[in-house]
Coordinates of N, CA and C in Angstrom, one line a residue:
M1 N -11.3 29.6 55.2 CA -11.2 29.6 53.8 C -12.5 30.1 53.3
E2 N -12.4 30.9 52.2 CA -13.6 31.5 51.6 C -14.1 30.8 50.4
Y3 N -15.4 30.7 50.3 CA -16.1 29.9 49.3 C -17.1 30.8 48.6
F4 N -17.2 30.6 47.2 CA -18.3 31.2 46.4 C -19.3 30.1 46.1
C5 N -20.5 30.4 46.4 CA -21.6 29.4 46.2 C -22.7 30.1 45.4
Y6 N -23.0 29.5 44.2 CA -24.1 30.0 43.4 C -25.1 28.9 43.1
H7 N -26.2 28.9 43.7 CA -27.3 28.0 43.4 C -28.1 28.6 42.2
R8 N -28.3 27.9 41.1 CA -29.1 28.3 40.0 C -30.4 27.7 40.0
D9 N -31.5 28.5 39.9 CA -32.9 28.0 40.0 C -33.2 27.0 38.9
R10 N -34.1 26.1 39.3 CA -34.7 25.1 38.4 C -35.8 26.0 37.8
L11 N -36.2 25.8 36.6 CA -37.2 26.5 35.9 C -38.6 26.1 36.6
G12 N -39.3 27.2 36.9 CA -40.6 27.0 37.6 C -40.5 26.8 39.1
S13 N -39.4 27.1 39.7 CA -39.2 26.9 41.1 C -39.6 28.1 42.0
L14 N -40.1 29.1 41.4 CA -40.4 30.4 42.2 C -41.4 30.1 43.4
A15 N -42.4 29.4 43.2 CA -43.4 29.2 44.2 C -42.7 28.4 45.4
L16 N -41.9 27.5 45.1 CA -41.2 26.7 46.1 C -40.2 27.5 46.9
R17 N -39.4 28.4 46.1 CA -38.5 29.3 46.8 C -39.2 30.2 47.7
E18 N -40.4 30.8 47.3 CA -41.2 31.7 48.2 C -41.7 30.9 49.4
E19 N -42.1 29.7 49.2 CA -42.6 28.9 50.4 C -41.5 28.6 51.4
L20 N -40.3 28.5 50.9 CA -39.2 28.1 51.8 C -38.3 29.3 52.2
Q21 N -38.7 30.5 51.9 CA -37.9 31.7 52.1 C -37.5 31.8 53.6
E22 N -38.4 31.6 54.5 CA -38.0 31.7 56.0 C -37.0 30.7 56.4
E23 N -37.3 29.4 55.9 CA -36.3 28.3 56.2 C -35.0 28.7 55.7
H24 N -34.9 29.2 54.4 CA -33.6 29.6 53.8 C -33.0 30.6 54.7
W25 N -33.7 31.7 55.0 CA -33.0 32.7 55.9 C -32.6 32.2 57.3
S26 N -33.4 31.4 57.9 CA -33.0 30.8 59.2 C -31.8 30.0 59.1
Y27 N -31.7 29.2 58.0 CA -30.5 28.4 57.7 C -29.3 29.3 57.5
M28 N -29.4 30.4 56.7 CA -28.3 31.3 56.5 C -27.9 32.1 57.8
D29 N -28.9 32.3 58.7 CA -28.6 32.9 59.9 C -27.5 32.2 60.7
R30 N -27.5 30.8 60.6 CA -26.5 30.0 61.2 C -25.1 30.4 60.8
Y31 N -24.9 30.9 59.6 CA -23.7 31.2 59.0 C -23.3 32.7 59.0
A32 N -24.2 33.5 59.7 CA -24.1 35.0 59.6 C -22.6 35.5 59.9
K33 N -21.9 35.0 60.9 CA -20.6 35.4 61.1 C -19.7 35.3 60.0
G34 N -19.9 34.3 59.2 CA -18.9 34.0 58.0 C -19.3 34.5 56.7
L35 N -20.6 35.1 56.6 CA -21.0 35.7 55.4 C -20.3 36.9 54.9
I36 N -19.8 36.8 53.7 CA -19.2 38.0 53.1 C -20.1 38.7 52.2
A37 N -21.0 38.0 51.5 CA -22.0 38.6 50.6 C -23.1 37.5 50.3
R38 N -24.2 38.0 50.1 CA -25.4 37.1 49.7 C -26.4 37.9 48.9
G39 N -27.3 37.1 48.2 CA -28.4 37.8 47.6 C -28.8 37.0 46.4
P40 N -30.0 37.3 45.9 CA -30.6 36.7 44.7 C -30.1 37.3 43.4
T41 N -30.1 36.5 42.3 CA -29.9 37.0 41.0 C -31.3 36.9 40.3
F42 N -31.5 37.8 39.3 CA -32.8 37.9 38.6 C -32.6 37.8 37.0
A43 N -33.7 37.4 36.4 CA -33.7 37.4 35.0 C -33.7 38.9 34.5
D44 N -33.7 39.0 33.1 CA -33.6 40.4 32.5 C -34.8 41.2 32.9
D45 N -35.9 40.6 33.3 CA -37.1 41.4 33.8 C -36.9 42.1 35.1
G46 N -35.8 41.7 35.8 CA -35.5 42.3 37.1 C -36.4 41.8 38.3
E47 N -37.3 40.9 38.0 CA -38.2 40.4 39.0 C -38.2 38.9 39.2
T48 N -37.9 38.1 38.1 CA -37.9 36.6 38.3 C -36.6 36.2 38.8
P49 N -36.6 35.5 40.0 CA -35.3 35.0 40.5 C -34.7 34.0 39.6
T50 N -33.4 34.0 39.5 CA -32.8 32.9 38.7 C -31.7 32.1 39.5
G51 N -31.4 32.7 40.7 CA -30.4 32.0 41.6 C -30.2 32.7 42.8
S52 N -29.2 32.2 43.6 CA -28.9 32.7 44.9 C -27.4 32.6 45.2
V53 N -26.7 33.8 45.4 CA -25.3 33.8 45.6 C -25.0 33.9 47.1
H54 N -24.0 33.2 47.5 CA -23.5 33.3 48.9 C -22.0 33.1 48.8
I55 N -21.3 34.1 49.5 CA -19.9 34.1 49.6 C -19.7 34.0 51.1
V56 N -19.0 32.9 51.5 CA -18.9 32.6 53.0 C -17.5 32.1 53.4
D57 N -17.1 32.5 54.5 CA -15.8 32.0 55.1 C -16.1 30.8 56.0
L58 N -15.6 29.6 55.7 CA -15.8 28.5 56.5 C -14.5 27.7 56.7
P59 N -14.4 26.9 57.8 CA -13.2 26.2 58.2 C -12.6 25.3 57.1
A60 N -13.5 24.5 56.4 CA -12.9 23.5 55.5 C -13.9 23.3 54.3
A61 N -13.4 22.6 53.4 CA -14.1 22.2 52.2 C -15.4 21.4 52.5
S62 N -15.3 20.5 53.4 CA -16.4 19.7 53.8 C -17.6 20.5 54.4
D63 N -17.2 21.7 55.1 CA -18.2 22.6 55.6 C -18.7 23.4 54.5
A64 N -18.1 23.7 53.5 CA -18.6 24.4 52.3 C -19.6 23.5 51.6
R65 N -19.3 22.2 51.4 CA -20.2 21.3 50.8 C -21.4 21.1 51.6
A66 N -21.3 21.0 52.9 CA -22.5 20.9 53.7 C -23.3 22.2 53.7
F67 N -22.7 23.4 53.7 CA -23.4 24.7 53.5 C -24.2 24.7 52.2
A68 N -23.6 24.3 51.1 CA -24.3 24.3 49.8 C -25.4 23.3 49.7
F69 N -25.1 22.1 50.1 CA -26.0 21.0 49.8 C -27.0 20.6 50.8
D70 N -26.8 21.1 52.1 CA -27.8 21.0 53.1 C -28.9 22.1 53.2
E71 N -28.7 23.0 52.4 CA -29.6 24.3 52.4 C -30.9 23.8 52.0
P72 N -32.0 24.3 52.8 CA -33.3 23.7 52.6 C -33.9 23.9 51.2
T73 N -33.7 25.0 50.5 CA -34.2 25.2 49.2 C -33.6 24.2 48.2
Y74 N -32.3 24.0 48.3 CA -31.5 23.0 47.6 C -32.2 21.6 47.8
Q75 N -32.3 21.2 49.1 CA -32.8 19.9 49.5 C -34.3 19.7 48.9
A76 N -35.0 20.7 48.8 CA -36.4 20.6 48.3 C -36.4 20.6 46.8
G77 N -35.4 20.8 46.1 CA -35.3 20.6 44.6 C -35.5 21.9 43.8
A78 N -35.3 23.1 44.4 CA -35.6 24.4 43.8 C -34.4 24.7 42.8
Y79 N -33.2 24.2 43.0 CA -32.1 24.5 42.2 C -31.8 23.4 41.2
R80 N -31.4 23.9 40.0 CA -30.9 22.9 39.0 C -29.4 22.5 39.1
D81 N -28.6 23.5 39.7 CA -27.2 23.1 39.9 C -26.6 24.1 40.9
V82 N -25.4 23.8 41.3 CA -24.7 24.6 42.3 C -23.3 24.8 41.8
L83 N -22.8 25.9 41.8 CA -21.4 26.2 41.5 C -20.7 26.6 42.9
L84 N -19.8 25.7 43.3 CA -19.2 25.9 44.6 C -17.7 25.8 44.4
R85 N -17.0 27.0 44.6 CA -15.6 27.1 44.4 C -14.9 27.8 45.6
R86 N -13.7 27.4 45.8 CA -12.8 28.3 46.7 C -12.8 29.6 46.1
W87 N -12.6 30.7 47.0 CA -12.6 32.1 46.5 C -11.7 32.9 47.4
R88 N -11.1 33.9 46.9 CA -10.3 34.7 47.8 C -10.8 36.2 47.8
N89 N -11.1 36.7 49.0 CA -11.7 38.0 49.2 C -10.6 39.1 49.0
V90 N -10.4 39.4 47.8 CA -9.4 40.4 47.4 C -9.6 41.8 48.2
L91 N -10.8 42.2 48.3 CA -11.2 43.4 48.9 C -11.1 43.4 50.4
G92 N -11.1 42.2 51.0 CA -11.0 42.1 52.5 C -12.1 42.6 53.3
R93 N -13.3 42.6 52.7 CA -14.5 43.2 53.4 C -15.7 42.4 53.1
T94 N -16.8 42.7 53.7 CA -18.1 42.1 53.4 C -19.0 43.1 52.6
M95 N -20.0 42.7 52.1 CA -20.9 43.6 51.3 C -21.4 44.6 52.2
W96 N -21.6 44.4 53.4 CA -22.1 45.4 54.4 C -21.1 46.5 54.7
D97 N -19.9 46.2 54.4 CA -18.8 47.2 54.6 C -18.5 48.0 53.3
A98 N -19.0 47.6 52.2 CA -18.7 48.2 50.9 C -19.2 49.6 50.9
P99 N -18.5 50.5 50.1 CA -19.1 51.8 49.9 C -20.5 51.7 49.3
G100 N -21.4 52.5 49.8 CA -22.7 52.5 49.3 C -23.6 51.5 49.9
G101 N -23.0 50.6 50.7 CA -23.8 49.6 51.5 C -24.9 48.9 50.7
R102 N -26.0 48.9 51.2 CA -27.1 48.2 50.6 C -28.0 49.1 49.9
G103 N -27.5 50.2 49.4 CA -28.4 51.3 48.8 C -28.8 50.8 47.4
G104 N -29.5 51.7 46.7 CA -30.2 51.4 45.5 C -29.2 51.4 44.3
G105 N -29.8 51.4 43.0 CA -28.9 51.3 41.9 C -28.8 49.9 41.3
S106 N -28.3 49.8 40.1 CA -28.2 48.5 39.5 C -27.0 47.8 40.0
R107 N -27.1 46.6 40.3 CA -26.0 45.7 40.9 C -26.0 44.4 40.1
Y108 N -24.8 43.8 40.0 CA -24.6 42.7 39.1 C -23.7 41.7 39.8
L109 N -23.9 40.4 39.4 CA -22.9 39.3 39.6 C -22.3 39.1 38.3
V110 N -20.9 39.3 38.2 CA -20.2 39.0 37.0 C -19.3 37.8 37.3
L111 N -19.6 36.7 36.5 CA -18.9 35.4 36.8 C -18.1 35.1 35.5
G112 N -16.7 35.2 35.7 CA -15.9 34.9 34.6 C -15.4 33.4 34.7
L113 N -15.7 32.6 33.7 CA -15.2 31.2 33.8 C -13.9 31.1 33.1
G114 N -12.8 30.9 33.8 CA -11.4 31.1 33.3 C -11.0 30.0 32.3
Q115 N -10.0 30.5 31.5 CA -9.3 29.6 30.6 C -7.8 30.1 30.6
G116 N -6.9 29.1 30.5 CA -5.5 29.6 30.5 C -4.9 30.1 31.8
P117 N -3.9 31.0 31.6 CA -3.3 31.5 32.8 C -4.2 32.4 33.5
A118 N -4.0 32.6 34.8 CA -4.8 33.5 35.7 C -4.8 34.9 35.2
A119 N -6.0 35.5 35.3 CA -6.3 36.8 34.9 C -7.1 37.6 36.0
D120 N -7.0 39.0 36.0 CA -7.8 39.8 36.9 C -7.7 39.4 38.4
L121 N -6.5 39.0 38.8 CA -6.3 38.7 40.2 C -6.4 39.9 41.2
A122 N -6.2 41.1 40.6 CA -6.4 42.3 41.4 C -7.6 43.1 40.7
P123 N -8.3 43.7 41.5 CA -9.4 44.6 41.0 C -8.8 45.7 40.1
P124 N -9.5 46.1 39.0 CA -9.0 47.2 38.2 C -9.1 48.5 39.0
P125 N -8.2 49.4 38.7 CA -8.2 50.7 39.4 C -9.4 51.5 39.2
G126 N -9.8 52.3 40.1 CA -10.9 53.3 39.9 C -12.3 52.6 40.0
Q127 N -12.4 51.4 40.5 CA -13.7 50.7 40.6 C -14.3 50.9 41.9
D128 N -14.9 52.1 42.2 CA -15.5 52.4 43.5 C -16.8 51.6 43.8
E129 N -17.3 51.0 42.8 CA -18.6 50.3 42.9 C -18.4 48.9 43.3
L130 N -17.1 48.4 43.4 CA -17.0 47.0 43.7 C -17.6 46.7 45.1
I131 N -18.3 45.6 45.2 CA -18.9 45.1 46.5 C -18.1 43.9 46.9
A132 N -17.8 43.0 46.1 CA -16.9 41.7 46.4 C -16.2 41.4 45.1
Y133 N -15.0 41.0 45.3 CA -14.1 40.7 44.1 C -13.2 39.6 44.5
G134 N -13.0 38.6 43.7 CA -11.9 37.6 43.9 C -11.9 36.5 43.0
P135 N -10.8 35.7 43.0 CA -10.7 34.6 42.0 C -11.4 33.4 42.5
L136 N -11.9 32.7 41.6 CA -12.5 31.3 41.8 C -11.3 30.4 41.7
L137 N -11.2 29.4 42.7 CA -9.9 28.6 42.7 C -10.4 27.1 42.8
S138 N -9.4 26.2 42.5 CA -9.6 24.8 42.7 C -9.7 24.5 44.2
D139 N -10.2 23.3 44.5 CA -10.4 22.9 45.8 C -9.2 23.1 46.8
D140 N -7.9 22.9 46.2 CA -6.7 23.1 47.0 C -6.3 24.6 47.0
G141 N -7.0 25.4 46.2 CA -6.7 26.8 46.3 C -5.5 27.2 45.4
G142 N -4.9 26.2 44.7 CA -3.7 26.4 43.9 C -3.9 26.8 42.4
T143 N -5.1 26.5 41.9 CA -5.3 26.8 40.4 C -6.5 27.8 40.2
W144 N -6.3 28.8 39.4 CA -7.2 29.7 39.1 C -8.2 29.2 38.1
L145 N -9.5 29.4 38.4 CA -10.6 28.9 37.6 C -11.5 29.9 37.0
G146 N -11.3 31.1 37.5 CA -12.1 32.3 37.0 C -12.2 33.4 38.1
T147 N -13.1 34.2 37.9 CA -13.3 35.4 38.8 C -14.7 35.6 39.0
A148 N -15.1 35.9 40.3 CA -16.4 36.3 40.7 C -16.5 37.7 41.3
V149 N -17.4 38.6 40.8 CA -17.4 40.0 41.2 C -18.9 40.3 41.5
L150 N -19.1 41.0 42.5 CA -20.4 41.7 42.7 C -20.1 43.2 42.7
L151 N -20.9 44.0 41.9 CA -20.6 45.4 41.8 C -21.8 46.1 41.4
G152 N -21.8 47.5 41.6 CA -22.8 48.4 41.0 C -22.2 48.9 39.7
A153 N -23.1 49.0 38.7 CA -22.7 49.5 37.3 C -24.0 50.1 36.7
P154 N -23.8 50.9 35.8 CA -24.9 51.5 35.0 C -25.7 50.5 34.2
D155 N -25.0 49.5 33.7 CA -25.8 48.5 32.8 C -25.0 47.3 32.8
P156 N -25.5 46.1 32.3 CA -24.7 44.9 32.2 C -23.4 44.9 31.4
E157 N -23.3 45.8 30.4 CA -22.1 45.8 29.5 C -21.0 46.5 30.4
A158 N -21.3 47.5 31.1 CA -20.4 48.2 32.0 C -19.9 47.2 33.1
A159 N -20.8 46.3 33.6 CA -20.5 45.4 34.6 C -19.5 44.3 34.0
R160 N -19.8 43.8 32.9 CA -19.0 42.8 32.2 C -17.6 43.4 31.9
A161 N -17.4 44.7 31.6 CA -16.1 45.3 31.3 C -15.1 45.2 32.5
V162 N -15.6 44.9 33.7 CA -14.7 44.8 34.8 C -13.7 43.7 34.7
L163 N -14.0 42.7 33.8 CA -13.1 41.6 33.5 C -12.5 41.7 32.2
T164 N -11.3 41.1 32.0 CA -10.6 41.1 30.7 C -11.2 40.1 29.9
A165 N -12.0 40.4 28.9 CA -12.9 39.5 28.1 C -12.2 38.4 27.5
D166 N -11.0 38.6 26.9 CA -10.4 37.5 26.1 C -9.6 36.5 27.0
R167 N -9.7 36.7 28.3 CA -9.1 35.8 29.2 C -10.0 34.7 29.9
Y168 N -11.3 34.7 29.3 CA -12.3 33.8 29.9 C -13.0 33.0 28.8
A169 N -13.3 31.8 29.1 CA -14.1 31.0 28.2 C -15.6 31.6 28.0
D170 N -16.0 32.2 29.1 CA -17.4 32.8 29.2 C -17.4 33.7 30.3
I171 N -18.2 34.8 30.1 CA -18.5 35.7 31.2 C -20.0 35.9 31.3
E172 N -20.4 35.5 32.5 CA -22.0 35.7 32.7 C -22.2 36.9 33.5
V173 N -23.3 37.7 33.2 CA -23.6 38.8 34.0 C -25.1 38.7 34.4
H174 N -25.4 38.7 35.7 CA -26.6 38.5 36.3 C -27.1 39.7 37.1
D175 N -28.3 40.2 37.0 CA -28.8 41.2 37.9 C -28.7 40.6 39.3
W176 N -28.3 41.3 40.2 CA -28.2 40.8 41.6 C -28.6 42.0 42.6
E177 N -29.1 41.5 43.7 CA -29.3 42.5 44.8 C -28.9 41.8 46.1
P178 N -28.4 42.7 47.0 CA -28.1 42.2 48.3 C -29.3 41.6 49.0
G179 N -29.0 40.5 49.7 CA -30.2 39.8 50.3 C -29.9 39.6 51.8
G180 N -30.9 38.9 52.4 CA -30.8 38.5 53.8 C -31.4 39.5 54.7
R181 N -31.3 39.2 56.0 CA -31.9 40.0 57.0 C -30.9 41.1 57.5
R182 N -29.6 40.9 57.3 CA -28.6 41.8 57.9 C -28.7 43.2 57.3

């Protein structure tokens, strides 16, 4: 089962994150086989970290909760909250297999928090810059709760446009960059 995990930074936690970076990476190395995508998000200045995205394939919900909440930076108090949802890998690949790989350019996390009937279950046509795309789902996988996308785009507005705006209670767009050692 695939899971989307977004740890959002606590204000003023940058020094703690930097101190624990190697512990964080070593922890993630234990999950390397199941990682679909990973990397930090940043504030509008493009430099200040605001969170950490991990999309991972794990055997069960209990494994996903352990993945999210046993993470050393979370345990140390660097994050203010965690969004953990079932997710479906619509593109069927990892970020390392995506066209353009880990190259440069502007990249974004687009997080659509759903309302009403499911939307955007399939990626829009002609989106060559998609890195990861899939619905956010309830724990049992039966209810659509939104959509999470990682993509390259010229600017945040173009990134936001990948989702159908009126089908979401909110759409967040975060600067993102591929992370980790791989």
